[in-house]
Amino acid sequence: MIAELWRSVDDYFSTLLLDPDPVLDAALEANRAGALPSIDVSPQQGKLLHLLACSIGARRILEVGTLGGYSTIWLARALPPDGRLITCEIDPHRAEVATSNIAMAGLADVVDLRVGAADHTLSILDAAVDGPFDLTFIDADKGSGTEYFEHALRLSRPGSLIIVDNVVRGGRVVDNETTEPTAVGSRRLAEAVAREKRVSATVIQTVGAKGYDGFLLARVE
Ligand code: SAH
Ligand code: DHB
Ligand code: MG
């Protein structure tokens, strides 16, 4: 199976390039114990988010879709001690697991987890007070990606990065007939980003431990 090969290649590079990480391992174990779905970013994707945040010297990070905080930990570890990450999660049980994982990672002081619907949480964030955010990672309900992207843009500054996960979903994004909300959401997002003069963006297709998908990376101009 080709998907098994993608996983083996991911595992091969993870063994070589990712340090053993008992904190991240324990977070995934706590997610399993809490019956959270295994839809966290892959270790390689997590490292990419971390490296991007480090590269731009991010001090403020916004995340939409926390789950158990796996991607949150990767991102928050890029912050300086006075940095801040705001992350949004609608599900109280997931937020509870994430709060515990984030504390276990020693990141409780830099991570601010807001429990509730992201459209509400984002609508009450103010660029001048809470931001501007140097990096936003959008990874929640895929049908609302366009709205989250618009909020991220409002809360950004020139040079900020906005990353949107899961925009390819097995290639279903190019199926004109599809009514699958994630694929429809991806097309709507891509078309909105295409019209948006304030960003320059690219989509990278990915294969790996999580199958065939991809992410959008936009830089605010
Ligand atoms: N970023 C995480 C995975 C997030 S999975 C990681 O890589 O580790 C997507 C999460 O978005 C789920 O936990 C889901 O409960 C949450 N979510 C879905 N709809 C939401 C909404 N309207 N507001 C906030 N969070 C939402
Ligand atoms: C799903 C959500 C994700 O964020 C992801 O990266 C993979 C799958 C899902 O809801 O199925
Ligand atoms: Mg995702």
Short mmCIF file of C-alpha atoms and ligand atoms in Angstrom, two decimals:
data_model
loop_
_atom_site.label_atom_id
_atom_site.label_comp_id
_atom_site.label_asym_id
_atom_site.label_seq_id
_atom_site.Cartn_x
_atom_site.Cartn_y
_atom_site.Cartn_z
CA MET A 1 0.00 0.00 0.00
CA ILE A 2 1.30 3.40 -1.01
CA ALA A 3 -0.04 5.01 2.20
CA GLU A 4 2.11 2.61 4.23
CA LEU A 5 5.14 3.73 2.24
CA TRP A 6 4.32 7.38 2.98
CA ARG A 7 4.15 6.53 6.67
CA SER A 8 7.43 4.59 6.56
CA VAL A 9 9.19 7.51 4.90
CA ASP A 10 7.77 9.91 7.51
CA ASP A 11 8.95 7.55 10.27
CA TYR A 12 12.41 7.25 8.69
CA PHE A 13 12.97 11.02 8.62
CA SER A 14 11.35 11.52 12.03
CA THR A 15 13.78 9.03 13.58
CA LEU A 16 16.71 10.90 12.05
CA LEU A 17 15.61 14.53 12.42
CA LEU A 18 13.31 14.75 15.44
CA ASP A 19 14.78 14.47 18.93
CA PRO A 20 13.11 11.98 21.28
CA ASP A 21 10.39 14.00 22.93
CA PRO A 22 8.73 12.48 26.02
CA VAL A 23 6.49 15.55 26.43
CA LEU A 24 4.99 15.31 22.95
CA ASP A 25 4.72 11.52 23.30
CA ALA A 26 2.88 11.95 26.59
CA ALA A 27 0.54 14.51 25.01
CA LEU A 28 -0.43 12.03 22.28
CA GLU A 29 -0.88 9.34 24.94
CA ALA A 30 -3.16 11.65 26.96
CA ASN A 31 -5.12 12.37 23.77
CA ARG A 32 -5.61 8.63 23.27
CA ALA A 33 -6.61 8.15 26.90
CA GLY A 34 -9.13 10.97 26.50
CA ALA A 35 -10.49 9.40 23.28
CA LEU A 36 -9.55 12.41 21.17
CA PRO A 37 -9.33 11.69 17.41
CA SER A 38 -5.78 11.26 16.01
CA ILE A 39 -5.97 14.27 13.72
CA ASP A 40 -3.10 16.27 15.20
CA VAL A 41 -0.45 17.52 12.79
CA SER A 42 2.21 14.90 12.06
CA PRO A 43 5.54 15.23 13.89
CA GLN A 44 7.18 16.49 10.68
CA GLN A 45 4.42 19.07 10.18
CA GLY A 46 4.72 20.12 13.81
CA LYS A 47 8.44 20.67 13.33
CA LEU A 48 7.74 22.73 10.20
CA LEU A 49 5.38 24.98 12.16
CA HIS A 50 8.02 25.31 14.87
CA LEU A 51 10.78 26.14 12.39
CA LEU A 52 8.63 28.73 10.61
CA ALA A 53 7.74 30.40 13.90
CA CYS A 54 11.42 30.41 14.92
CA SER A 55 12.50 31.75 11.53
CA ILE A 56 10.31 34.83 11.74
CA GLY A 57 11.10 35.37 15.44
CA ALA A 58 7.40 35.04 16.27
CA ARG A 59 6.35 36.66 19.55
CA ARG A 60 2.59 36.36 19.10
CA ILE A 61 0.93 33.32 17.60
CA LEU A 62 -2.74 32.61 16.94
CA GLU A 63 -4.11 29.10 16.49
CA VAL A 64 -7.63 28.10 15.46
CA GLY A 65 -8.37 24.47 16.46
CA THR A 66 -6.45 23.20 19.49
CA LEU A 67 -7.61 19.57 19.88
CA GLY A 68 -5.20 18.19 22.54
CA GLY A 69 -2.61 20.91 22.03
CA TYR A 70 -0.07 18.90 20.04
CA SER A 71 0.45 21.60 17.38
CA THR A 72 0.11 24.22 20.12
CA ILE A 73 3.14 22.78 21.93
CA TRP A 74 5.24 22.73 18.75
CA LEU A 75 4.33 26.36 18.04
CA ALA A 76 4.56 27.70 21.60
CA ARG A 77 8.05 26.24 22.01
CA ALA A 78 9.20 28.73 19.36
CA LEU A 79 8.17 31.68 21.53
CA PRO A 80 10.45 33.72 23.79
CA PRO A 81 9.54 33.69 27.52
CA ASP A 82 7.44 36.85 27.10
CA GLY A 83 5.73 35.54 23.95
CA ARG A 84 2.08 34.57 23.76
CA LEU A 85 -0.04 32.07 21.89
CA ILE A 86 -3.82 32.28 21.78
CA THR A 87 -5.55 29.06 20.72
CA CYS A 88 -9.28 28.43 20.15
CA GLU A 89 -11.15 25.19 20.84
CA ILE A 90 -14.91 24.67 20.80
CA ASP A 91 -15.00 21.33 22.64
CA PRO A 92 -14.64 21.62 26.45
CA HIS A 93 -13.33 18.06 26.89
CA ARG A 94 -10.64 18.56 24.25
CA ALA A 95 -9.77 21.91 25.81
CA GLU A 96 -9.37 20.20 29.19
CA VAL A 97 -6.99 17.59 27.75
CA ALA A 98 -5.09 20.35 25.95
CA THR A 99 -4.81 22.47 29.10
CA SER A 100 -3.24 19.54 30.91
CA ASN A 101 -0.87 18.75 28.02
CA ILE A 102 0.20 22.38 27.72
CA ALA A 103 0.87 22.57 31.47
CA MET A 104 2.87 19.33 31.30
CA ALA A 105 4.95 20.94 28.53
CA GLY A 106 5.70 23.88 30.84
CA LEU A 107 3.88 26.27 28.53
CA ALA A 108 0.91 27.30 30.68
CA ASP A 109 2.32 30.82 31.05
CA VAL A 110 2.57 31.52 27.33
CA VAL A 111 -0.54 29.72 26.05
CA ASP A 112 -3.97 31.27 26.40
CA LEU A 113 -6.63 28.68 25.49
CA ARG A 114 -10.03 30.18 24.69
CA VAL A 115 -12.87 27.68 24.89
CA GLY A 116 -15.75 28.47 22.54
CA ALA A 117 -16.66 28.86 18.90
CA ALA A 118 -13.69 30.34 17.04
CA ASP A 119 -15.82 32.84 15.12
CA HIS A 120 -16.79 34.42 18.43
CA THR A 121 -13.29 34.19 19.97
CA LEU A 122 -11.72 35.73 16.88
CA SER A 123 -14.35 38.46 16.58
CA ILE A 124 -13.44 39.84 20.01
CA LEU A 125 -9.67 39.85 19.39
CA ASP A 126 -8.20 43.27 18.68
CA ALA A 127 -5.02 43.64 16.61
CA ALA A 128 -3.85 46.56 18.74
CA VAL A 129 -4.44 44.79 22.08
CA ASP A 130 -3.95 41.06 21.44
CA GLY A 131 -1.81 41.23 18.32
CA PRO A 132 -0.65 41.78 15.78
CA PHE A 133 -0.02 38.07 15.35
CA ASP A 134 3.21 37.12 13.61
CA LEU A 135 1.88 33.68 12.68
CA THR A 136 -1.62 32.19 12.54
CA PHE A 137 -2.30 28.46 12.18
CA ILE A 138 -5.84 27.69 11.02
CA ASP A 139 -6.84 24.07 11.67
CA ALA A 140 -10.47 23.93 12.86
CA ASP A 141 -13.77 23.31 11.04
CA LYS A 142 -12.80 23.37 7.40
CA GLY A 143 -15.99 25.02 6.13
CA SER A 144 -15.14 28.25 7.97
CA GLY A 145 -11.55 28.59 6.77
CA THR A 146 -12.35 31.69 4.71
CA GLU A 147 -13.83 33.54 7.68
CA TYR A 148 -10.91 32.51 9.93
CA PHE A 149 -8.49 33.65 7.26
CA GLU A 150 -10.19 37.06 7.10
CA HIS A 151 -9.88 37.41 10.89
CA ALA A 152 -6.23 36.32 10.74
CA LEU A 153 -5.56 38.97 8.12
CA ARG A 154 -7.27 41.64 10.21
CA LEU A 155 -5.10 40.60 13.18
CA SER A 156 -1.82 40.45 11.20
CA ARG A 157 0.89 42.91 10.15
CA PRO A 158 2.96 43.05 6.95
CA GLY A 159 5.30 40.05 7.09
CA SER A 160 2.96 37.87 9.15
CA LEU A 161 2.41 34.28 8.05
CA ILE A 162 -0.98 32.56 7.85
CA ILE A 163 -1.00 28.77 7.47
CA VAL A 164 -4.16 26.79 6.75
CA ASP A 165 -4.10 23.02 7.23
CA ASN A 166 -5.96 20.38 5.20
CA VAL A 167 -6.71 22.27 2.00
CA VAL A 168 -6.18 19.29 -0.33
CA ARG A 169 -7.93 16.39 1.42
CA GLY A 170 -6.99 13.55 -0.89
CA GLY A 171 -7.36 15.79 -3.96
CA ARG A 172 -11.09 16.21 -3.49
CA VAL A 173 -10.55 19.98 -3.67
CA VAL A 174 -10.54 19.82 -7.50
CA ASP A 175 -13.69 17.70 -7.75
CA ASN A 176 -16.30 20.17 -9.07
CA GLU A 177 -19.10 17.75 -8.20
CA THR A 178 -18.17 17.36 -4.55
CA THR A 179 -20.45 18.65 -1.85
CA GLU A 180 -18.08 17.56 0.92
CA PRO A 181 -17.85 20.61 3.23
CA THR A 182 -14.06 20.39 3.61
CA ALA A 183 -13.47 20.38 -0.16
CA VAL A 184 -16.03 23.11 -0.77
CA GLY A 185 -14.44 25.10 2.08
CA SER A 186 -10.98 24.71 0.53
CA ARG A 187 -12.15 25.99 -2.84
CA ARG A 188 -13.91 28.95 -1.26
CA LEU A 189 -10.77 29.75 0.74
CA ALA A 190 -8.45 29.45 -2.27
CA GLU A 191 -10.70 31.69 -4.35
CA ALA A 192 -10.88 34.29 -1.58
CA VAL A 193 -7.10 34.23 -1.11
CA ALA A 194 -6.66 34.59 -4.88
CA ARG A 195 -8.76 37.77 -4.82
CA GLU A 196 -7.04 39.14 -1.72
CA LYS A 197 -4.39 41.69 -2.77
CA ARG A 198 -2.86 41.94 0.72
CA VAL A 199 -1.40 38.43 0.73
CA SER A 200 0.90 36.32 -1.40
CA ALA A 201 0.19 32.60 -1.03
CA THR A 202 1.18 29.09 -2.08
CA VAL A 203 -0.30 25.62 -1.52
CA ILE A 204 2.01 22.68 -0.91
CA GLN A 205 0.55 19.18 -1.35
CA THR A 206 1.80 16.67 1.18
CA VAL A 207 1.90 12.91 1.66
CA GLY A 208 2.96 11.24 4.87
CA ALA A 209 1.70 9.60 8.02
CA LYS A 210 -1.65 11.38 7.57
CA GLY A 211 -2.16 10.40 3.92
CA TYR A 212 -2.53 12.86 1.05
CA ASP A 213 -3.33 16.44 1.99
CA GLY A 214 -1.73 19.87 1.86
CA PHE A 215 -1.47 23.28 3.44
CA LEU A 216 -1.74 26.87 2.34
CA LEU A 217 0.99 29.31 3.36
CA ALA A 218 0.27 33.00 2.94
CA ARG A 219 2.51 35.98 3.69
CA VAL A 220 0.85 39.28 4.46
CA GLU A 221 2.34 41.93 2.14
N1 SAH B 1 -4.31 21.79 15.60
C1 SAH B 1 -4.54 20.49 16.26
C2 SAH B 1 -5.63 19.70 15.58
C3 SAH B 1 -6.94 20.43 15.50
S1 SAH B 1 -8.27 19.35 15.00
C4 SAH B 1 -3.23 19.70 16.20
O1 SAH B 1 -2.65 19.62 15.11
O2 SAH B 1 -2.80 19.16 17.22
C5 SAH B 1 -9.52 20.55 14.83
C6 SAH B 1 -10.10 21.07 16.14
O3 SAH B 1 -10.93 22.19 15.83
C7 SAH B 1 -10.97 20.05 16.85
O4 SAH B 1 -10.51 19.79 18.15
C8 SAH B 1 -12.35 20.69 16.88
O5 SAH B 1 -13.07 20.45 18.08
C9 SAH B 1 -12.01 22.16 16.75
N2 SAH B 1 -13.11 22.97 16.21
C10 SAH B 1 -14.04 22.59 15.31
N3 SAH B 1 -14.89 23.59 15.07
C11 SAH B 1 -14.50 24.63 15.84
C12 SAH B 1 -15.00 25.94 16.04
N4 SAH B 1 -16.08 26.40 15.40
N5 SAH B 1 -14.35 26.73 16.92
C13 SAH B 1 -13.25 26.30 17.58
N6 SAH B 1 -12.73 25.07 17.42
C14 SAH B 1 -13.35 24.24 16.57
C1 DHB B 2 -9.26 16.12 10.20
C2 DHB B 2 -8.94 17.35 10.73
C3 DHB B 2 -7.64 17.82 10.63
O1 DHB B 2 -7.27 19.02 11.12
C4 DHB B 2 -6.66 17.06 10.04
O2 DHB B 2 -5.40 17.59 9.96
C5 DHB B 2 -6.97 15.82 9.50
C6 DHB B 2 -8.28 15.34 9.60
C7 DHB B 2 -10.66 15.62 10.29
O3 DHB B 2 -11.49 16.33 10.85
O4 DHB B 2 -10.91 14.52 9.80
MG MG B 3 -5.34 19.61 10.49
#
